[in-house]
């Protein structure tokens, strides 16, 4: 293939196009195995035996994979010429280790016990404590490598140093004096002299007289008070609230995972988030930017690294003595990661700062990791060994490892390369050449694109079809059969603001069914990765069973059909008037919102909602529908106002309203009034440098309420991913529990004006509502068999397609 852009300057005599050539990948694999011969402890021999099929106990296997991942990381870094970036990242992450030694031994075990809450610092003299503490930290760090570090690292180093000095003086008292003890006494003497000089110069007065242990006790007390104020004092919150060194795990109360208030005496079923946790949202840009690199480092240091004891329940689940898996108090089975990803092993390498090695470990079981992790899946967190306190935020760590690599030069290409070549993956270390067999994959959602990836790696030709329109990607990025794709040096060029990002249709429910709390740019990485494969094609706008039948697929030369069509028809709610104007299925709303780009300023999509909004359901789709409909209303009325003003200039006010019905005029009048209020709030926020608080205004107009027939704690969203409820409440929605809908009430025009609910005690309550969105679940998509009976066997319940059986043939 031809390409004017040579791409990265690769080592080992390879060119960029050759990274997609199965024959060259096989050569590279041999080169890597050869490179292992220079590694200690007979790593090459042990690894080759593993690759050849040797069965290893779990602990031995984990150790081997970690050992091999380190030279693999160096090998890949050399291939892409990013050794300096990798070593710099490793040095930075290793330097951060002091933060977590301090967190565990000093902050959690001592300072937090002395000063556990904001009220515990009330008696401290704020000015003197802050002055003395800051000066003490400066003196302890003077002359050290940490002197030029950021404030958090300096504080941690000083706290750890004082802790270390304390241990040394304790050794002196027990007559176990060593060289370290003598050195510690010299350091204490230097600190004493510096404190005395400070006092003479009129600086903050630190104790400088007394025996070493007395001085150290006084300095430690001053340090603890200062650290406590940094943690709890409101004036320090802005700069320290994200410090991972101040993290203290909280007890997990399964019956109170979501803190709420009940603000209405007339509707005690209504629950809202804490006002202190409210978060302003304006539009459809990314609302959760994930944890920082340092916070991710904090999570992997929080992990106990259970793999070396075969106790990594995050990956393998919590086995029950009687067989199967244990359940948590919510009744959720603790099965761990469905992919059995090497989580603890990944954490170990991420502690070392080795992002490439950690990503290679992830990609053994989960090469499509941009589509998992943060905001997507949390089975691993539920299976974490910490069951009675905050679990390790494994999804954040997984996505953090990926983004660490993406930030490197050629980061996207490195991840993409590891999906085609990963010598740690014994089952498929490198992609195979085309084998002449073709598979039709029905559906381009998470199941479909993951299956397509594995089939292509196994040498199959794959065509994926989807009912949604699939937009093509730029040809210079995907390449063609004649021209190689352009290599992406800076992954940032693949990321766009979510409210400006083109909607490709790829990813199915990940595109239209998930909020902008998740960065949907990751979908584009997955799409591009697959679109570059020369034995893969994707075609949108194809309805399986309509546009294309199974018989026609066979006639076209497909050897196998894989159905990954996902969810089918939505569940209808048994209530009176459930088809009147204003009632809509949640899945229909979400698809109309996302796939048409209705939330974009330039979009002309005809999607209308009116406040108050009520969403029926208790799952994650209901949560997403409630937040997105509330956010969309502000966009909708502002767009309406702009278009009204444009038309008004042309035809006048009367001309705009001419021909509208009474109902339409009333609706338009309300929305224009709301649009002016939204515009005013946006301008106020711009002047103040704040995010507009549209949720406050929408609440005045009726807001958005999620109504569920049972208590919040019994809802699927609470049991499966309660954090999504927390995030939704922060955006201003209301969760109304124990309410079962019985009737949609029409106004004089036949449109929805209210919904009647049956309460737990049997009484009824009527809530105003102009938009009712139903998110009561869906059934699997077996439309093909419904329309063409006898085509595909169903399971015994007639709800799912029967899983296929592998039958060994003559070949």
mmCIF file of C-alpha atoms in Angstrom, residues 139-357:
data_model
loop_
_atom_site.group_PDB
_atom_site.id
_atom_site.type_symbol
_atom_site.label_atom_id
_atom_site.label_comp_id
_atom_site.label_asym_id
_atom_site.label_seq_id
_atom_site.Cartn_x
_atom_site.Cartn_y
_atom_site.Cartn_z
ATOM 1 C CA UNK A 139 12.316 23.752 56.185
ATOM 2 C CA UNK A 140 11.907 19.982 55.991
ATOM 3 C CA UNK A 141 12.067 20.076 52.186
ATOM 4 C CA UNK A 142 14.974 22.547 52.002
ATOM 5 C CA UNK A 143 17.819 21.091 50.000
ATOM 6 C CA UNK A 144 15.877 17.965 48.990
ATOM 7 C CA UNK A 145 14.764 16.852 45.534
ATOM 8 C CA UNK A 146 11.194 17.638 46.610
ATOM 9 C CA UNK A 147 11.903 21.329 47.229
ATOM 10 C CA UNK A 148 10.698 22.303 43.742
ATOM 11 C CA UNK A 149 7.737 19.921 43.652
ATOM 12 C CA UNK A 150 4.077 20.902 43.817
ATOM 13 C CA UNK A 151 2.417 21.663 47.137
ATOM 14 C CA UNK A 152 0.825 18.259 47.679
ATOM 15 C CA UNK A 153 4.053 16.351 47.086
ATOM 16 C CA UNK A 154 5.996 18.745 49.337
ATOM 17 C CA UNK A 155 3.476 18.256 52.123
ATOM 18 C CA UNK A 156 3.600 14.474 51.772
ATOM 19 C CA UNK A 157 7.383 14.409 51.736
ATOM 20 C CA UNK A 158 7.570 16.565 54.859
ATOM 21 C CA UNK A 159 4.977 14.454 56.650
ATOM 22 C CA UNK A 160 6.735 11.225 55.737
ATOM 23 C CA UNK A 161 10.133 12.665 56.718
ATOM 24 C CA UNK A 162 8.868 13.650 60.155
ATOM 25 C CA UNK A 163 7.323 10.188 60.519
ATOM 26 C CA UNK A 164 10.643 8.591 59.525
ATOM 27 C CA UNK A 165 12.544 10.770 61.989
ATOM 28 C CA UNK A 166 10.124 9.698 64.690
ATOM 29 C CA UNK A 167 10.823 6.036 63.973
ATOM 30 C CA UNK A 168 14.573 6.683 64.157
ATOM 31 C CA UNK A 169 14.420 8.477 67.503
ATOM 32 C CA UNK A 170 12.244 5.684 68.851
ATOM 33 C CA UNK A 171 15.024 3.272 67.863
ATOM 34 C CA UNK A 172 17.475 5.420 69.829
ATOM 35 C CA UNK A 173 15.303 5.246 72.944
ATOM 36 C CA UNK A 174 15.198 1.450 72.670
ATOM 37 C CA UNK A 175 19.031 1.404 72.445
ATOM 38 C CA UNK A 176 18.927 0.136 68.871
ATOM 39 C CA UNK A 177 20.955 3.035 67.497
ATOM 40 C CA UNK A 178 22.119 2.579 63.918
ATOM 41 C CA UNK A 179 23.662 4.675 61.173
ATOM 42 C CA UNK A 180 20.120 5.747 60.247
ATOM 43 C CA UNK A 181 19.570 6.887 63.838
ATOM 44 C CA UNK A 182 22.681 9.053 63.802
ATOM 45 C CA UNK A 183 21.712 10.538 60.461
ATOM 46 C CA UNK A 184 18.229 11.294 61.798
ATOM 47 C CA UNK A 185 19.680 13.138 64.794
ATOM 48 C CA UNK A 186 21.826 15.235 62.449
ATOM 49 C CA UNK A 187 18.751 16.116 60.394
ATOM 50 C CA UNK A 188 16.814 17.049 63.528
ATOM 51 C CA UNK A 189 19.703 19.281 64.596
ATOM 52 C CA UNK A 190 19.708 21.012 61.190
ATOM 53 C CA UNK A 191 15.957 21.587 61.478
ATOM 54 C CA UNK A 192 16.400 22.954 64.991
ATOM 55 C CA UNK A 193 19.058 25.373 63.778
ATOM 56 C CA UNK A 194 16.851 26.506 60.889
ATOM 57 C CA UNK A 195 13.907 27.019 63.255
ATOM 58 C CA UNK A 196 16.106 29.077 65.602
ATOM 59 C CA UNK A 197 17.349 31.213 62.709
ATOM 60 C CA UNK A 198 13.756 31.746 61.621
ATOM 61 C CA UNK A 199 12.809 32.949 65.075
ATOM 62 C CA UNK A 200 15.668 35.454 65.122
ATOM 63 C CA UNK A 201 14.687 36.709 61.679
ATOM 64 C CA UNK A 202 11.079 37.222 62.773
ATOM 65 C CA UNK A 203 9.548 34.391 60.718
ATOM 66 C CA UNK A 204 6.962 31.944 62.019
ATOM 67 C CA UNK A 205 8.106 30.794 65.422
ATOM 68 C CA UNK A 206 8.702 27.045 65.413
ATOM 69 C CA UNK A 207 9.988 25.326 68.575
ATOM 70 C CA UNK A 208 13.810 25.178 68.580
ATOM 71 C CA UNK A 209 14.727 24.252 72.182
ATOM 72 C CA UNK A 210 14.622 20.855 73.858
ATOM 73 C CA UNK A 211 15.623 17.249 73.366
ATOM 74 C CA UNK A 212 15.243 15.739 69.864
ATOM 75 C CA UNK A 213 12.156 13.744 70.774
ATOM 76 C CA UNK A 214 10.487 16.801 72.339
ATOM 77 C CA UNK A 215 11.252 18.953 69.310
ATOM 78 C CA UNK A 216 10.038 16.276 66.959
ATOM 79 C CA UNK A 217 6.784 15.899 68.898
ATOM 80 C CA UNK A 218 6.179 19.652 68.720
ATOM 81 C CA UNK A 219 6.939 19.809 64.992
ATOM 82 C CA UNK A 220 4.732 16.800 64.356
ATOM 83 C CA UNK A 221 1.863 18.440 66.237
ATOM 84 C CA UNK A 222 2.300 21.625 64.193
ATOM 85 C CA UNK A 223 2.390 19.615 60.972
ATOM 86 C CA UNK A 224 -0.734 17.632 61.865
ATOM 87 C CA UNK A 225 -2.705 20.791 62.649
ATOM 88 C CA UNK A 226 -1.594 22.359 59.358
ATOM 89 C CA UNK A 227 -2.493 19.269 57.311
ATOM 90 C CA UNK A 228 -5.876 19.092 59.041
ATOM 91 C CA UNK A 229 -6.614 22.687 58.118
ATOM 92 C CA UNK A 230 -5.605 22.033 54.514
ATOM 93 C CA UNK A 231 -8.052 19.139 54.500
ATOM 94 C CA UNK A 232 -11.019 20.721 56.292
ATOM 95 C CA UNK A 233 -10.812 24.540 56.198
ATOM 96 C CA UNK A 234 -13.131 26.055 53.540
ATOM 97 C CA UNK A 235 -10.488 28.550 52.426
ATOM 98 C CA UNK A 236 -8.211 25.676 51.372
ATOM 99 C CA UNK A 237 -10.841 23.509 49.637
ATOM 100 C CA UNK A 238 -10.340 24.895 46.152
ATOM 101 C CA UNK A 239 -6.754 23.681 45.920
ATOM 102 C CA UNK A 240 -6.790 20.565 48.107
ATOM 103 C CA UNK A 241 -10.185 18.910 47.501
ATOM 104 C CA UNK A 242 -8.746 16.763 44.711
ATOM 105 C CA UNK A 243 -5.612 15.698 46.584
ATOM 106 C CA UNK A 244 -5.512 11.884 46.618
ATOM 107 C CA UNK A 245 -3.150 11.965 49.604
ATOM 108 C CA UNK A 246 -6.109 13.200 51.686
ATOM 109 C CA UNK A 247 -8.382 10.350 50.611
ATOM 110 C CA UNK A 248 -9.926 8.424 53.504
ATOM 111 C CA UNK A 249 -12.116 5.428 52.582
ATOM 112 C CA UNK A 250 -15.670 5.665 53.874
ATOM 113 C CA UNK A 251 -17.740 2.791 55.191
ATOM 114 C CA UNK A 252 -20.113 1.349 52.593
ATOM 115 C CA UNK A 253 -23.719 1.445 53.779
ATOM 116 C CA UNK A 254 -25.604 -0.574 51.209
ATOM 117 C CA UNK A 255 -28.946 0.820 52.357
ATOM 118 C CA UNK A 256 -27.696 4.412 52.045
ATOM 119 C CA UNK A 257 -25.414 4.575 49.017
ATOM 120 C CA UNK A 258 -27.189 7.669 47.685
ATOM 121 C CA UNK A 259 -27.523 10.605 50.120
ATOM 122 C CA UNK A 260 -30.866 12.354 49.614
ATOM 123 C CA UNK A 261 -33.345 14.761 51.161
ATOM 124 C CA UNK A 262 -37.149 14.635 51.101
ATOM 125 C CA UNK A 263 -38.118 18.262 50.459
ATOM 126 C CA UNK A 264 -41.922 17.946 50.086
ATOM 127 C CA UNK A 265 -44.266 17.146 52.933
ATOM 128 C CA UNK A 266 -47.114 16.719 50.410
ATOM 129 C CA UNK A 267 -45.039 14.242 48.391
ATOM 130 C CA UNK A 268 -42.763 12.340 50.794
ATOM 131 C CA UNK A 269 -41.919 9.912 47.988
ATOM 132 C CA UNK A 270 -39.856 12.631 46.261
ATOM 133 C CA UNK A 271 -36.118 12.545 46.966
ATOM 134 C CA UNK A 272 -33.500 15.045 45.814
ATOM 135 C CA UNK A 273 -29.726 15.240 46.056
ATOM 136 C CA UNK A 274 -27.945 17.251 48.736
ATOM 137 C CA UNK A 275 -27.802 20.964 47.796
ATOM 138 C CA UNK A 276 -24.076 20.978 48.618
ATOM 139 C CA UNK A 277 -23.551 18.395 45.876
ATOM 140 C CA UNK A 278 -25.440 20.286 43.159
ATOM 141 C CA UNK A 279 -23.568 20.615 39.857
ATOM 142 C CA UNK A 280 -24.496 23.067 37.143
ATOM 143 C CA UNK A 281 -24.811 21.643 33.629
ATOM 144 C CA UNK A 282 -25.177 23.583 30.419
ATOM 145 C CA UNK A 283 -25.699 21.596 27.256
ATOM 146 C CA UNK A 284 -24.097 18.413 26.020
ATOM 147 C CA UNK A 285 -20.385 18.835 26.571
ATOM 148 C CA UNK A 286 -18.582 16.224 28.662
ATOM 149 C CA UNK A 287 -19.835 16.513 32.249
ATOM 150 C CA UNK A 288 -17.392 14.083 33.921
ATOM 151 C CA UNK A 289 -13.787 14.611 32.883
ATOM 152 C CA UNK A 290 -12.536 11.614 34.892
ATOM 153 C CA UNK A 291 -9.886 11.515 37.589
ATOM 154 C CA UNK A 292 -6.500 13.130 37.148
ATOM 155 C CA UNK A 293 -3.373 11.044 36.554
ATOM 156 C CA UNK A 294 -2.415 11.517 40.209
ATOM 157 C CA UNK A 295 -5.857 10.474 41.428
ATOM 158 C CA UNK A 296 -5.622 7.351 39.253
ATOM 159 C CA UNK A 297 -2.229 6.680 40.826
ATOM 160 C CA UNK A 298 -3.983 6.983 44.183
ATOM 161 C CA UNK A 299 -6.496 4.323 43.198
ATOM 162 C CA UNK A 300 -3.850 1.799 42.138
ATOM 163 C CA UNK A 301 -1.929 2.422 45.370
ATOM 164 C CA UNK A 302 -5.161 1.871 47.307
ATOM 165 C CA UNK A 303 -5.448 -1.579 45.678
ATOM 166 C CA UNK A 304 -4.071 -4.458 47.812
ATOM 167 C CA UNK A 305 -2.713 -6.257 44.713
ATOM 168 C CA UNK A 306 -4.436 -9.567 45.426
ATOM 169 C CA UNK A 307 -3.238 -11.455 42.335
ATOM 170 C CA UNK A 308 -0.137 -12.791 44.051
ATOM 171 C CA UNK A 309 -2.426 -14.624 46.492
ATOM 172 C CA UNK A 310 -5.073 -15.621 43.918
ATOM 173 C CA UNK A 311 -7.548 -13.445 45.825
ATOM 174 C CA UNK A 312 -8.202 -10.952 43.032
ATOM 175 C CA UNK A 313 -11.974 -11.124 43.334
ATOM 176 C CA UNK A 314 -12.277 -7.976 41.191
ATOM 177 C CA UNK A 315 -11.247 -10.132 38.262
ATOM 178 C CA UNK A 316 -12.415 -13.628 39.215
ATOM 179 C CA UNK A 317 -15.324 -12.963 41.561
ATOM 180 C CA UNK A 318 -16.043 -13.875 45.183
ATOM 181 C CA UNK A 319 -16.557 -17.655 45.267
ATOM 182 C CA UNK A 320 -19.174 -18.986 47.689
ATOM 183 C CA UNK A 321 -18.407 -22.094 49.754
ATOM 184 C CA UNK A 322 -21.517 -23.812 48.456
ATOM 185 C CA UNK A 323 -20.557 -23.045 44.848
ATOM 186 C CA UNK A 324 -21.246 -20.101 42.585
ATOM 187 C CA UNK A 325 -20.596 -16.591 43.817
ATOM 188 C CA UNK A 326 -21.340 -14.640 46.972
ATOM 189 C CA UNK A 327 -23.966 -11.905 46.878
ATOM 190 C CA UNK A 328 -23.705 -8.453 48.419
ATOM 191 C CA UNK A 329 -26.478 -7.107 50.686
ATOM 192 C CA UNK A 330 -28.302 -5.832 47.581
ATOM 193 C CA UNK A 331 -28.518 -9.368 46.226
ATOM 194 C CA UNK A 332 -26.025 -8.734 43.408
ATOM 195 C CA UNK A 333 -23.762 -11.661 42.612
ATOM 196 C CA UNK A 334 -20.107 -10.711 42.978
ATOM 197 C CA UNK A 335 -18.847 -12.311 39.771
ATOM 198 C CA UNK A 336 -16.065 -9.816 39.155
ATOM 199 C CA UNK A 337 -15.042 -8.682 35.676
ATOM 200 C CA UNK A 338 -16.999 -10.573 32.980
ATOM 201 C CA UNK A 339 -13.813 -10.627 30.896
ATOM 202 C CA UNK A 340 -11.566 -11.703 33.798
ATOM 203 C CA UNK A 341 -9.288 -8.794 32.962
ATOM 204 C CA UNK A 342 -5.851 -8.819 34.658
ATOM 205 C CA UNK A 343 -6.810 -5.983 36.998
ATOM 206 C CA UNK A 344 -4.471 -6.366 39.945
ATOM 207 C CA UNK A 345 -1.563 -7.053 37.607
ATOM 208 C CA UNK A 346 -2.452 -3.917 35.645
ATOM 209 C CA UNK A 347 -2.507 -1.904 38.873
ATOM 210 C CA UNK A 348 0.977 -3.124 39.777
ATOM 211 C CA UNK A 349 2.495 -1.876 36.532
ATOM 212 C CA UNK A 350 0.517 1.384 36.685
ATOM 213 C CA UNK A 351 2.043 1.951 40.150
ATOM 214 C CA UNK A 352 5.409 1.726 38.454
ATOM 215 C CA UNK A 353 4.227 4.257 35.879
ATOM 216 C CA UNK A 354 4.444 1.701 33.083
ATOM 217 C CA UNK A 355 1.318 2.629 31.137
ATOM 218 C CA UNK A 356 2.232 0.617 28.026
ATOM 219 C CA UNK A 357 2.853 -2.560 30.031
#
